[in-house]
mmCIF file of C-alpha atoms in Angstrom:
data_model
loop_
_atom_site.group_PDB
_atom_site.id
_atom_site.type_symbol
_atom_site.label_atom_id
_atom_site.label_comp_id
_atom_site.label_asym_id
_atom_site.label_seq_id
_atom_site.Cartn_x
_atom_site.Cartn_y
_atom_site.Cartn_z
ATOM 1 C CA PHE A 14 -72.825 -45.438 94.202
ATOM 2 C CA SER A 15 -72.742 -46.435 97.874
ATOM 3 C CA LEU A 16 -75.945 -48.204 98.906
ATOM 4 C CA ASN A 17 -77.696 -48.548 102.255
ATOM 5 C CA LEU A 18 -78.334 -52.222 101.572
ATOM 6 C CA ALA A 19 -76.826 -55.202 99.804
ATOM 7 C CA ALA A 20 -76.859 -54.990 96.010
ATOM 8 C CA ASP A 21 -78.789 -57.473 93.870
ATOM 9 C CA CYS A 22 -76.010 -57.749 91.295
ATOM 10 C CA ASN A 23 -78.170 -59.307 88.626
ATOM 11 C CA ALA A 24 -80.882 -56.657 89.041
ATOM 12 C CA VAL A 25 -78.338 -53.832 88.743
ATOM 13 C CA LEU A 26 -76.853 -55.405 85.639
ATOM 14 C CA LYS A 27 -80.236 -55.791 83.928
ATOM 15 C CA ALA A 28 -81.249 -52.225 84.839
ATOM 16 C CA LEU A 29 -78.110 -50.639 83.393
ATOM 17 C CA GLN A 30 -77.588 -52.890 80.350
ATOM 18 C CA PRO A 31 -79.968 -50.975 78.030
ATOM 19 C CA ILE A 32 -78.141 -47.678 78.641
ATOM 20 C CA PHE A 33 -74.852 -49.058 77.361
ATOM 21 C CA GLN A 34 -76.472 -51.062 74.587
ATOM 22 C CA GLU A 35 -78.081 -47.867 73.265
ATOM 23 C CA GLN A 36 -74.553 -46.577 72.727
ATOM 24 C CA GLY A 37 -73.745 -49.557 70.490
ATOM 25 C CA MET A 38 -71.364 -51.002 73.060
ATOM 26 C CA THR A 39 -70.438 -54.696 73.147
ATOM 27 C CA GLU A 40 -70.835 -56.342 76.552
ATOM 28 C CA THR A 41 -68.601 -58.848 78.351
ATOM 29 C CA VAL A 42 -69.740 -60.111 81.771
ATOM 30 C CA HIS A 43 -67.514 -61.660 84.438
ATOM 31 C CA ASN A 44 -69.421 -63.200 87.349
ATOM 32 C CA TRP A 45 -67.867 -64.264 90.646
ATOM 33 C CA GLU A 46 -70.427 -66.009 92.834
ATOM 34 C CA ASP A 47 -69.672 -64.199 96.084
ATOM 35 C CA HIS A 48 -67.846 -61.181 94.711
ATOM 36 C CA GLY A 49 -70.282 -59.628 92.274
ATOM 37 C CA TYR A 50 -69.948 -58.718 88.602
ATOM 38 C CA LEU A 51 -67.415 -56.986 86.415
ATOM 39 C CA VAL A 52 -68.942 -55.904 83.118
ATOM 40 C CA THR A 53 -66.968 -54.340 80.280
ATOM 41 C CA TYR A 54 -68.653 -52.355 77.513
ATOM 42 C CA ILE A 55 -66.639 -51.545 74.397
ATOM 43 C CA LYS A 56 -67.535 -49.144 71.616
ATOM 44 C CA LYS A 57 -66.225 -49.336 68.048
ATOM 45 C CA ASN A 58 -64.357 -46.039 68.446
ATOM 46 C CA GLY A 59 -62.255 -47.539 71.255
ATOM 47 C CA SER A 60 -64.161 -46.003 74.145
ATOM 48 C CA PHE A 61 -65.076 -48.393 76.933
ATOM 49 C CA ALA A 62 -66.812 -48.577 80.295
ATOM 50 C CA ASN A 63 -66.280 -50.806 83.298
ATOM 51 C CA LEU A 64 -69.223 -51.576 85.555
ATOM 52 C CA ARG A 65 -68.224 -53.157 88.867
ATOM 53 C CA ILE A 66 -71.044 -54.372 91.123
ATOM 54 C CA HIS A 67 -70.108 -55.415 94.655
ATOM 55 C CA PRO A 68 -72.691 -57.439 96.618
ATOM 56 C CA HIS A 69 -72.108 -55.459 99.829
ATOM 57 C CA GLY A 70 -73.593 -52.361 98.174
ATOM 58 C CA LEU A 71 -70.977 -50.575 96.096
ATOM 59 C CA VAL A 72 -71.475 -49.934 92.372
ATOM 60 C CA LEU A 73 -68.659 -48.365 90.364
ATOM 61 C CA VAL A 74 -68.789 -47.023 86.808
ATOM 62 C CA ASP A 75 -65.574 -46.043 85.027
ATOM 63 C CA LEU A 76 -65.642 -44.519 81.525
ATOM 64 C CA GLN A 77 -62.596 -44.059 79.327
ATOM 65 C CA SER A 78 -62.737 -42.219 76.033
ATOM 66 C CA TYR A 79 -60.314 -40.662 73.578
ATOM 67 C CA ASN A 80 -62.775 -37.856 72.891
ATOM 68 C CA ASP A 81 -61.380 -34.636 74.286
ATOM 69 C CA ASP A 82 -63.744 -32.247 72.494
ATOM 70 C CA MET A 83 -66.870 -30.655 73.944
ATOM 71 C CA LYS A 84 -69.172 -33.058 72.108
ATOM 72 C CA GLY A 85 -67.355 -36.071 73.532
ATOM 73 C CA ARG A 86 -67.567 -34.696 77.073
ATOM 74 C CA GLU A 87 -71.275 -33.991 76.667
ATOM 75 C CA GLU A 88 -71.861 -37.586 75.527
ATOM 76 C CA VAL A 89 -70.045 -38.915 78.602
ATOM 77 C CA ASP A 90 -72.071 -36.625 80.901
ATOM 78 C CA GLN A 91 -75.342 -37.714 79.280
ATOM 79 C CA LEU A 92 -74.437 -41.379 79.711
ATOM 80 C CA LEU A 93 -73.539 -40.897 83.366
ATOM 81 C CA ASN A 94 -76.742 -38.928 83.960
ATOM 82 C CA LYS A 95 -78.781 -41.828 82.597
ATOM 83 C CA VAL A 96 -76.903 -44.308 84.797
ATOM 84 C CA GLU A 97 -77.548 -42.136 87.860
ATOM 85 C CA GLU A 98 -81.266 -41.764 87.060
ATOM 86 C CA ARG A 99 -81.691 -45.518 86.544
ATOM 87 C CA MET A 100 -79.895 -46.341 89.795
ATOM 88 C CA LYS A 101 -82.135 -43.935 91.730
ATOM 89 C CA GLU A 102 -85.223 -45.524 90.162
ATOM 90 C CA LEU A 103 -83.961 -49.006 91.057
ATOM 91 C CA PHE A 104 -83.090 -48.342 94.696
ATOM 92 C CA HIS A 105 -85.845 -45.855 95.682
ATOM 93 C CA GLY A 106 -83.912 -43.708 98.163
ATOM 94 C CA ASN A 107 -81.588 -46.461 99.359
ATOM 95 C CA ILE A 108 -78.503 -44.818 97.846
ATOM 96 C CA LYS A 109 -76.319 -43.478 100.655
ATOM 97 C CA ARG A 110 -73.947 -41.532 98.427
ATOM 98 C CA VAL A 111 -73.416 -40.738 94.759
ATOM 99 C CA LYS A 112 -69.970 -39.433 93.906
ATOM 100 C CA ARG A 113 -69.002 -38.383 90.391
ATOM 101 C CA LEU A 114 -65.341 -37.520 89.907
ATOM 102 C CA PRO A 115 -64.103 -35.128 87.228
ATOM 103 C CA ALA A 116 -62.374 -36.618 84.223
ATOM 104 C CA ILE A 117 -58.674 -37.383 84.478
ATOM 105 C CA LEU A 118 -56.973 -36.385 81.230
ATOM 106 C CA ARG A 119 -54.162 -38.823 80.442
ATOM 107 C CA GLY A 120 -51.395 -38.490 77.927
ATOM 108 C CA GLY A 121 -51.970 -34.809 77.225
ATOM 109 C CA VAL A 122 -49.289 -32.399 76.050
ATOM 110 C CA ILE A 123 -49.598 -30.611 79.404
ATOM 111 C CA ASP A 124 -49.305 -32.686 82.594
ATOM 112 C CA ARG A 125 -51.639 -31.213 85.221
ATOM 113 C CA TYR A 126 -51.239 -33.873 87.913
ATOM 114 C CA TRP A 127 -48.580 -33.587 90.606
ATOM 115 C CA PRO A 128 -48.444 -35.291 94.018
ATOM 116 C CA THR A 129 -48.272 -33.477 97.335
ATOM 117 C CA ALA A 130 -45.529 -34.386 99.809
ATOM 118 C CA ASP A 131 -47.948 -36.630 101.721
ATOM 119 C CA GLY A 132 -48.978 -38.560 98.615
ATOM 120 C CA ARG A 133 -52.233 -36.897 97.524
ATOM 121 C CA LEU A 134 -52.722 -36.271 93.825
ATOM 122 C CA VAL A 135 -53.496 -32.660 92.918
ATOM 123 C CA GLU A 136 -54.757 -31.421 89.573
ATOM 124 C CA TYR A 137 -53.313 -28.001 88.805
ATOM 125 C CA ASP A 138 -54.804 -25.488 86.392
ATOM 126 C CA ILE A 139 -51.713 -25.677 84.181
ATOM 127 C CA ASP A 140 -52.226 -24.365 80.669
ATOM 128 C CA GLU A 141 -48.709 -24.042 79.257
ATOM 129 C CA VAL A 142 -45.313 -25.765 79.338
ATOM 130 C CA VAL A 143 -42.933 -22.816 79.619
ATOM 131 C CA TYR A 144 -39.645 -24.715 79.986
ATOM 132 C CA ASP A 145 -38.786 -28.427 79.949
ATOM 133 C CA GLU A 146 -35.163 -29.543 79.877
ATOM 134 C CA ASP A 147 -33.001 -32.345 81.259
ATOM 135 C CA SER A 148 -29.790 -31.257 82.967
ATOM 136 C CA PRO A 149 -27.018 -33.667 84.045
ATOM 137 C CA PHE A 150 -28.667 -33.690 87.480
ATOM 138 C CA GLN A 151 -32.432 -33.611 86.986
ATOM 139 C CA ASN A 152 -35.443 -32.815 84.849
ATOM 140 C CA ILE A 153 -36.374 -29.141 85.029
ATOM 141 C CA LYS A 154 -39.880 -27.982 84.237
ATOM 142 C CA ILE A 155 -41.456 -24.565 84.496
ATOM 143 C CA LEU A 156 -45.206 -24.765 83.949
ATOM 144 C CA HIS A 157 -47.722 -21.940 83.905
ATOM 145 C CA SER A 158 -50.705 -22.070 86.257
ATOM 146 C CA LYS A 159 -53.628 -19.669 85.935
ATOM 147 C CA GLN A 160 -53.713 -19.268 89.734
ATOM 148 C CA PHE A 161 -50.088 -19.554 90.775
ATOM 149 C CA GLY A 162 -48.140 -18.167 87.812
ATOM 150 C CA ASN A 163 -45.062 -20.058 86.653
ATOM 151 C CA ILE A 164 -44.186 -23.106 88.775
ATOM 152 C CA LEU A 165 -40.703 -24.627 89.043
ATOM 153 C CA ILE A 166 -40.836 -28.452 89.148
ATOM 154 C CA LEU A 167 -37.617 -30.439 89.621
ATOM 155 C CA SER A 168 -37.761 -34.160 88.822
ATOM 156 C CA GLY A 169 -41.481 -34.256 89.547
ATOM 157 C CA ASP A 170 -41.264 -32.272 92.807
ATOM 158 C CA VAL A 171 -43.121 -28.951 92.960
ATOM 159 C CA ASN A 172 -40.458 -26.513 94.219
ATOM 160 C CA LEU A 173 -41.769 -22.982 94.019
ATOM 161 C CA ALA A 174 -44.309 -20.877 92.146
ATOM 162 C CA GLU A 175 -44.409 -17.159 91.505
ATOM 163 C CA SER A 176 -47.286 -17.038 94.007
ATOM 164 C CA ASP A 177 -45.190 -18.510 96.829
ATOM 165 C CA LEU A 178 -43.742 -15.456 98.527
ATOM 166 C CA ALA A 179 -45.074 -16.965 101.777
ATOM 167 C CA TYR A 180 -42.487 -19.754 101.449
ATOM 168 C CA THR A 181 -39.626 -17.316 100.919
ATOM 169 C CA GLN A 182 -40.701 -15.092 103.793
ATOM 170 C CA ALA A 183 -41.070 -18.071 106.144
ATOM 171 C CA ILE A 184 -37.610 -19.478 105.400
ATOM 172 C CA MET A 185 -36.176 -16.002 106.061
ATOM 173 C CA GLY A 186 -37.797 -15.693 109.504
ATOM 174 C CA SER A 187 -41.227 -14.294 108.602
ATOM 175 C CA GLY A 188 -40.196 -10.646 108.704
ATOM 176 C CA LYS A 189 -38.887 -10.791 112.279
ATOM 177 C CA GLU A 190 -35.193 -10.491 111.407
ATOM 178 C CA ASP A 191 -33.046 -7.460 110.624
ATOM 179 C CA TYR A 192 -30.693 -8.346 107.779
ATOM 180 C CA THR A 193 -29.188 -4.873 107.514
ATOM 181 C CA GLY A 194 -25.393 -5.102 107.425
ATOM 182 C CA LYS A 195 -25.454 -8.866 108.093
ATOM 183 C CA GLU A 196 -23.463 -11.752 106.587
ATOM 184 C CA VAL A 197 -25.840 -14.336 105.089
ATOM 185 C CA LEU A 198 -25.188 -17.782 103.647
ATOM 186 C CA ILE A 199 -27.841 -19.428 101.454
ATOM 187 C CA LEU A 200 -27.555 -23.157 100.749
ATOM 188 C CA GLY A 201 -29.535 -24.010 97.629
ATOM 189 C CA GLY A 202 -32.122 -21.489 96.553
ATOM 190 C CA GLY A 203 -31.388 -21.853 92.850
ATOM 191 C CA ASP A 204 -34.693 -20.199 91.952
ATOM 192 C CA GLY A 205 -33.271 -16.930 93.301
ATOM 193 C CA GLY A 206 -36.285 -16.078 95.443
ATOM 194 C CA ILE A 207 -34.489 -15.910 98.798
ATOM 195 C CA LEU A 208 -31.535 -14.014 97.352
ATOM 196 C CA TYR A 209 -33.822 -11.471 95.706
ATOM 197 C CA GLU A 210 -35.750 -10.770 98.920
ATOM 198 C CA ILE A 211 -32.667 -10.540 101.161
ATOM 199 C CA VAL A 212 -30.790 -8.186 98.830
ATOM 200 C CA LYS A 213 -33.673 -5.714 99.264
ATOM 201 C CA LEU A 214 -32.911 -5.651 103.021
ATOM 202 C CA LYS A 215 -29.406 -4.158 102.621
ATOM 203 C CA PRO A 216 -27.218 -6.979 103.966
ATOM 204 C CA LYS A 217 -23.431 -6.642 104.111
ATOM 205 C CA MET A 218 -22.931 -9.737 101.907
ATOM 206 C CA VAL A 219 -25.017 -12.704 100.798
ATOM 207 C CA THR A 220 -23.279 -15.846 99.536
ATOM 208 C CA MET A 221 -25.458 -18.402 97.761
ATOM 209 C CA VAL A 222 -24.016 -21.893 97.278
ATOM 210 C CA ALA A 223 -25.553 -25.333 96.911
ATOM 211 C CA SER A 224 -24.782 -28.992 96.541
ATOM 212 C CA ASN A 225 -24.766 -29.660 92.794
ATOM 213 C CA ILE A 226 -26.463 -26.336 92.124
ATOM 214 C CA ASP A 227 -27.735 -26.633 88.587
ATOM 215 C CA GLN A 228 -26.809 -23.881 86.157
ATOM 216 C CA MET A 229 -29.781 -24.881 84.005
ATOM 217 C CA VAL A 230 -32.132 -24.183 86.938
ATOM 218 C CA ILE A 231 -30.645 -20.709 87.235
ATOM 219 C CA ASP A 232 -30.890 -20.173 83.478
ATOM 220 C CA GLY A 233 -34.532 -21.271 83.402
ATOM 221 C CA CYS A 234 -35.526 -19.218 86.443
ATOM 222 C CA LYS A 235 -33.808 -15.996 85.428
ATOM 223 C CA LYS A 236 -35.782 -16.105 82.182
ATOM 224 C CA HIS A 237 -39.136 -17.523 83.287
ATOM 225 C CA MET A 238 -39.396 -16.851 87.080
ATOM 226 C CA ARG A 239 -38.544 -13.157 87.180
ATOM 227 C CA LYS A 240 -41.470 -12.361 89.461
ATOM 228 C CA THR A 241 -39.646 -14.529 91.994
ATOM 229 C CA CYS A 242 -35.971 -13.753 91.372
ATOM 230 C CA GLY A 243 -36.048 -10.295 89.795
ATOM 231 C CA ASP A 244 -32.670 -9.563 88.223
ATOM 232 C CA VAL A 245 -30.373 -11.127 90.854
ATOM 233 C CA LEU A 246 -29.599 -14.183 88.713
ATOM 234 C CA ASP A 247 -28.611 -12.115 85.680
ATOM 235 C CA ASN A 248 -25.092 -11.891 87.134
ATOM 236 C CA LEU A 249 -23.371 -14.220 89.588
ATOM 237 C CA LYS A 250 -22.001 -11.215 91.490
ATOM 238 C CA GLY A 251 -23.683 -8.044 92.637
ATOM 239 C CA GLU A 252 -22.951 -5.164 94.982
ATOM 240 C CA CYS A 253 -23.768 -7.231 98.074
ATOM 241 C CA TYR A 254 -24.054 -10.840 96.858
ATOM 242 C CA GLN A 255 -22.273 -13.645 95.068
ATOM 243 C CA VAL A 256 -23.540 -16.950 93.651
ATOM 244 C CA LEU A 257 -21.157 -19.930 93.763
ATOM 245 C CA ILE A 258 -21.854 -22.822 91.382
ATOM 246 C CA GLU A 259 -20.177 -25.354 93.664
ATOM 247 C CA ASP A 260 -20.855 -28.290 95.955
ATOM 248 C CA CYS A 261 -21.842 -26.759 99.282
ATOM 249 C CA ILE A 262 -20.092 -29.320 101.502
ATOM 250 C CA PRO A 263 -16.496 -28.470 100.452
ATOM 251 C CA VAL A 264 -17.406 -24.789 100.624
ATOM 252 C CA LEU A 265 -18.783 -25.160 104.163
ATOM 253 C CA LYS A 266 -15.690 -27.112 105.227
ATOM 254 C CA ARG A 267 -13.455 -24.422 103.749
ATOM 255 C CA TYR A 268 -15.367 -21.642 105.504
ATOM 256 C CA ALA A 269 -15.193 -23.528 108.816
ATOM 257 C CA LYS A 270 -11.426 -24.011 108.440
ATOM 258 C CA GLU A 271 -10.967 -20.348 107.589
ATOM 259 C CA GLY A 272 -13.064 -19.309 110.580
ATOM 260 C CA ARG A 273 -15.567 -17.443 108.415
ATOM 261 C CA MET A 274 -18.791 -16.816 110.331
ATOM 262 C CA PHE A 275 -22.318 -15.812 109.291
ATOM 263 C CA ASP A 276 -25.193 -14.105 111.054
ATOM 264 C CA TYR A 277 -27.705 -16.225 109.156
ATOM 265 C CA VAL A 278 -27.541 -19.566 107.353
ATOM 266 C CA ILE A 279 -30.577 -20.409 105.234
ATOM 267 C CA ASN A 280 -30.829 -24.019 104.038
ATOM 268 C CA ASP A 281 -33.074 -24.361 101.000
ATOM 269 C CA LEU A 282 -31.481 -27.589 99.732
ATOM 270 C CA THR A 283 -34.125 -30.220 100.342
ATOM 271 C CA ALA A 284 -37.184 -31.118 102.369
ATOM 272 C CA VAL A 285 -36.886 -33.500 105.304
ATOM 273 C CA PRO A 286 -36.641 -37.056 103.907
ATOM 274 C CA ILE A 287 -39.904 -38.991 103.911
ATOM 275 C CA SER A 288 -38.090 -42.148 105.109
ATOM 276 C CA THR A 289 -38.728 -42.906 108.777
ATOM 277 C CA SER A 290 -35.597 -45.069 109.155
ATOM 278 C CA PRO A 291 -32.694 -42.648 109.578
ATOM 279 C CA GLU A 292 -30.224 -45.464 110.278
ATOM 280 C CA GLU A 293 -30.926 -46.868 106.817
ATOM 281 C CA ASP A 294 -31.186 -43.578 104.919
ATOM 282 C CA SER A 295 -27.997 -41.738 103.975
ATOM 283 C CA THR A 296 -30.098 -38.605 103.404
ATOM 284 C CA TRP A 297 -30.398 -38.205 107.176
ATOM 285 C CA GLU A 298 -26.603 -38.370 107.438
ATOM 286 C CA PHE A 299 -26.359 -35.733 104.698
ATOM 287 C CA LEU A 300 -28.763 -33.461 106.585
ATOM 288 C CA ARG A 301 -26.827 -33.928 109.835
ATOM 289 C CA LEU A 302 -23.578 -33.137 108.032
ATOM 290 C CA ILE A 303 -25.072 -29.959 106.576
ATOM 291 C CA LEU A 304 -26.400 -28.990 110.006
ATOM 292 C CA ASP A 305 -23.058 -29.639 111.753
ATOM 293 C CA LEU A 306 -21.095 -27.684 109.151
ATOM 294 C CA SER A 307 -23.648 -24.877 109.241
ATOM 295 C CA MET A 308 -23.387 -24.611 113.030
ATOM 296 C CA LYS A 309 -19.600 -24.337 112.666
ATOM 297 C CA VAL A 310 -19.936 -21.257 110.434
ATOM 298 C CA LEU A 311 -22.872 -19.746 112.366
ATOM 299 C CA LYS A 312 -22.123 -17.004 114.866
ATOM 300 C CA GLN A 313 -22.938 -17.757 118.489
ATOM 301 C CA ASP A 314 -25.995 -15.504 118.315
ATOM 302 C CA GLY A 315 -26.810 -16.406 114.692
ATOM 303 C CA LYS A 316 -29.834 -18.212 113.321
ATOM 304 C CA TYR A 317 -30.258 -21.114 110.930
ATOM 305 C CA PHE A 318 -33.461 -21.287 108.881
ATOM 306 C CA THR A 319 -34.729 -24.255 106.897
ATOM 307 C CA GLN A 320 -37.878 -25.746 105.484
ATOM 308 C CA GLY A 321 -39.153 -28.914 107.091
ATOM 309 C CA ASN A 322 -41.904 -30.758 105.325
ATOM 310 C CA CYS A 323 -45.655 -31.141 104.978
ATOM 311 C CA ILE A 324 -47.407 -30.908 108.349
ATOM 312 C CA ASN A 325 -49.022 -34.329 107.771
ATOM 313 C CA LEU A 326 -45.627 -36.088 107.691
ATOM 314 C CA THR A 327 -45.390 -36.106 111.465
ATOM 315 C CA ASP A 328 -43.036 -39.108 111.714
ATOM 316 C CA ALA A 329 -40.478 -37.540 109.374
ATOM 317 C CA LEU A 330 -40.694 -34.211 111.194
ATOM 318 C CA THR A 331 -40.245 -35.903 114.580
ATOM 319 C CA LEU A 332 -37.207 -37.775 113.343
ATOM 320 C CA TYR A 333 -35.730 -34.562 111.960
ATOM 321 C CA GLU A 334 -36.103 -32.959 115.357
ATOM 322 C CA GLU A 335 -34.379 -35.958 116.908
ATOM 323 C CA GLN A 336 -31.399 -35.359 114.609
ATOM 324 C CA LEU A 337 -31.002 -31.915 116.163
ATOM 325 C CA SER A 338 -30.018 -33.549 119.457
ATOM 326 C CA ARG A 339 -27.179 -35.399 117.722
ATOM 327 C CA LEU A 340 -25.192 -32.411 116.475
ATOM 328 C CA TYR A 341 -21.696 -31.554 117.650
ATOM 329 C CA CYS A 342 -23.052 -28.629 119.673
ATOM 330 C CA PRO A 343 -26.321 -28.290 121.611
ATOM 331 C CA VAL A 344 -29.036 -26.375 119.780
ATOM 332 C CA GLU A 345 -32.564 -25.160 120.358
ATOM 333 C CA PHE A 346 -35.277 -24.675 117.796
ATOM 334 C CA SER A 347 -38.729 -23.326 117.082
ATOM 335 C CA LYS A 348 -41.055 -24.049 114.192
ATOM 336 C CA GLU A 349 -43.762 -22.302 112.246
ATOM 337 C CA THR A 350 -46.494 -23.666 109.981
ATOM 338 C CA VAL A 351 -47.244 -21.707 106.809
ATOM 339 C CA CYS A 352 -49.654 -22.259 103.928
ATOM 340 C CA VAL A 353 -47.660 -22.274 100.690
ATOM 341 C CA PRO A 354 -50.150 -21.563 97.887
ATOM 342 C CA SER A 355 -48.878 -23.830 95.104
ATOM 343 C CA TYR A 356 -48.144 -26.723 97.495
ATOM 344 C CA MET A 357 -51.831 -26.831 98.468
ATOM 345 C CA GLU A 358 -50.782 -28.009 101.931
ATOM 346 C CA LEU A 359 -49.411 -26.591 105.165
ATOM 347 C CA TRP A 360 -45.621 -26.551 105.373
ATOM 348 C CA VAL A 361 -43.387 -26.549 108.470
ATOM 349 C CA PHE A 362 -40.364 -24.240 108.760
ATOM 350 C CA TYR A 363 -37.626 -24.415 111.423
ATOM 351 C CA THR A 364 -35.494 -21.804 113.147
ATOM 352 C CA ILE A 365 -32.433 -23.315 114.869
ATOM 353 C CA TRP A 366 -29.840 -21.597 117.052
ATOM 354 C CA LYS A 367 -26.937 -22.559 119.288
ATOM 355 C CA LYS A 368 -27.931 -23.122 122.886
ATOM 356 C CA GLN A 369 -26.551 -20.408 125.120
ATOM 357 C CA THR A 370 -24.593 -21.878 128.013
ATOM 358 C CA GLY A 371 -24.159 -20.015 131.253
ATOM 359 C CA ILE A 372 -20.747 -19.102 132.624
#
């Protein structure tokens, strides 16, 4: 409750006490002269409530209960309804805002809460754990969402859902490119989504390789993310593609030494680091190394596609763009903002190409 006036802490306490006492809850009051009251109510079944009264006009009620059945939820709603009614009676229209948040379910078999890239907590409509394994590199989860289908989550980071064709299309150039007969290099992309979509476009050859690409990610996705990857992960080689389970840096160095060139390089390894201190973050050096090596294997008229990050992380995006001026060859770039459904945020994608120099 946010009030339009200062709160009489003692009056609020006396008004709400009977509601909690009716529930058979034991009361403990902590009083700070200039900082209001903290009151704890404990029930014999282990449920408890915290009532925090701030003198400046903020009253907070927090209920925690082990009851996860319908009856338990109804009891909580009834209690909160009574608290709201009593507060409205006490302050006679002087309540600026009443905000009731939905219950956060802790410790459940299914974890519904995952952070966005910019640090907001999102509750997903997840109803099933499809796959949950630890590989030598990371924890791999595939969870089912009623809205988004199966979602791949790597070490707590939401990677891709079956709903996220918009992501795959954006990192491929948003339908503006002709992949027919082209040589394509994919860095990362272990979920198989990019490979699956490019193979449909009749390229000459697609090579997919990543730094520490995780065979367990491939195994999980080819079984549980088939709406995303189709059948391209069933075999590591197809008519016009190959998947290399290798570290991408030695592979890129080998290709550069051999003079092998690609029409397109698609980097799906990692988002732009959130750190805003590139001098202190080796991840920036890793990204620059990948960019430099990619430019060395990219044809003069080729294009390099990559994801950036959440549109709200403006400092990280700016610093990424600054890194582009530090490559061994001059480059130009454009960017596009796309809504990726399961991310629940706008995501920035980059197109980078070698700057054409006049004769």
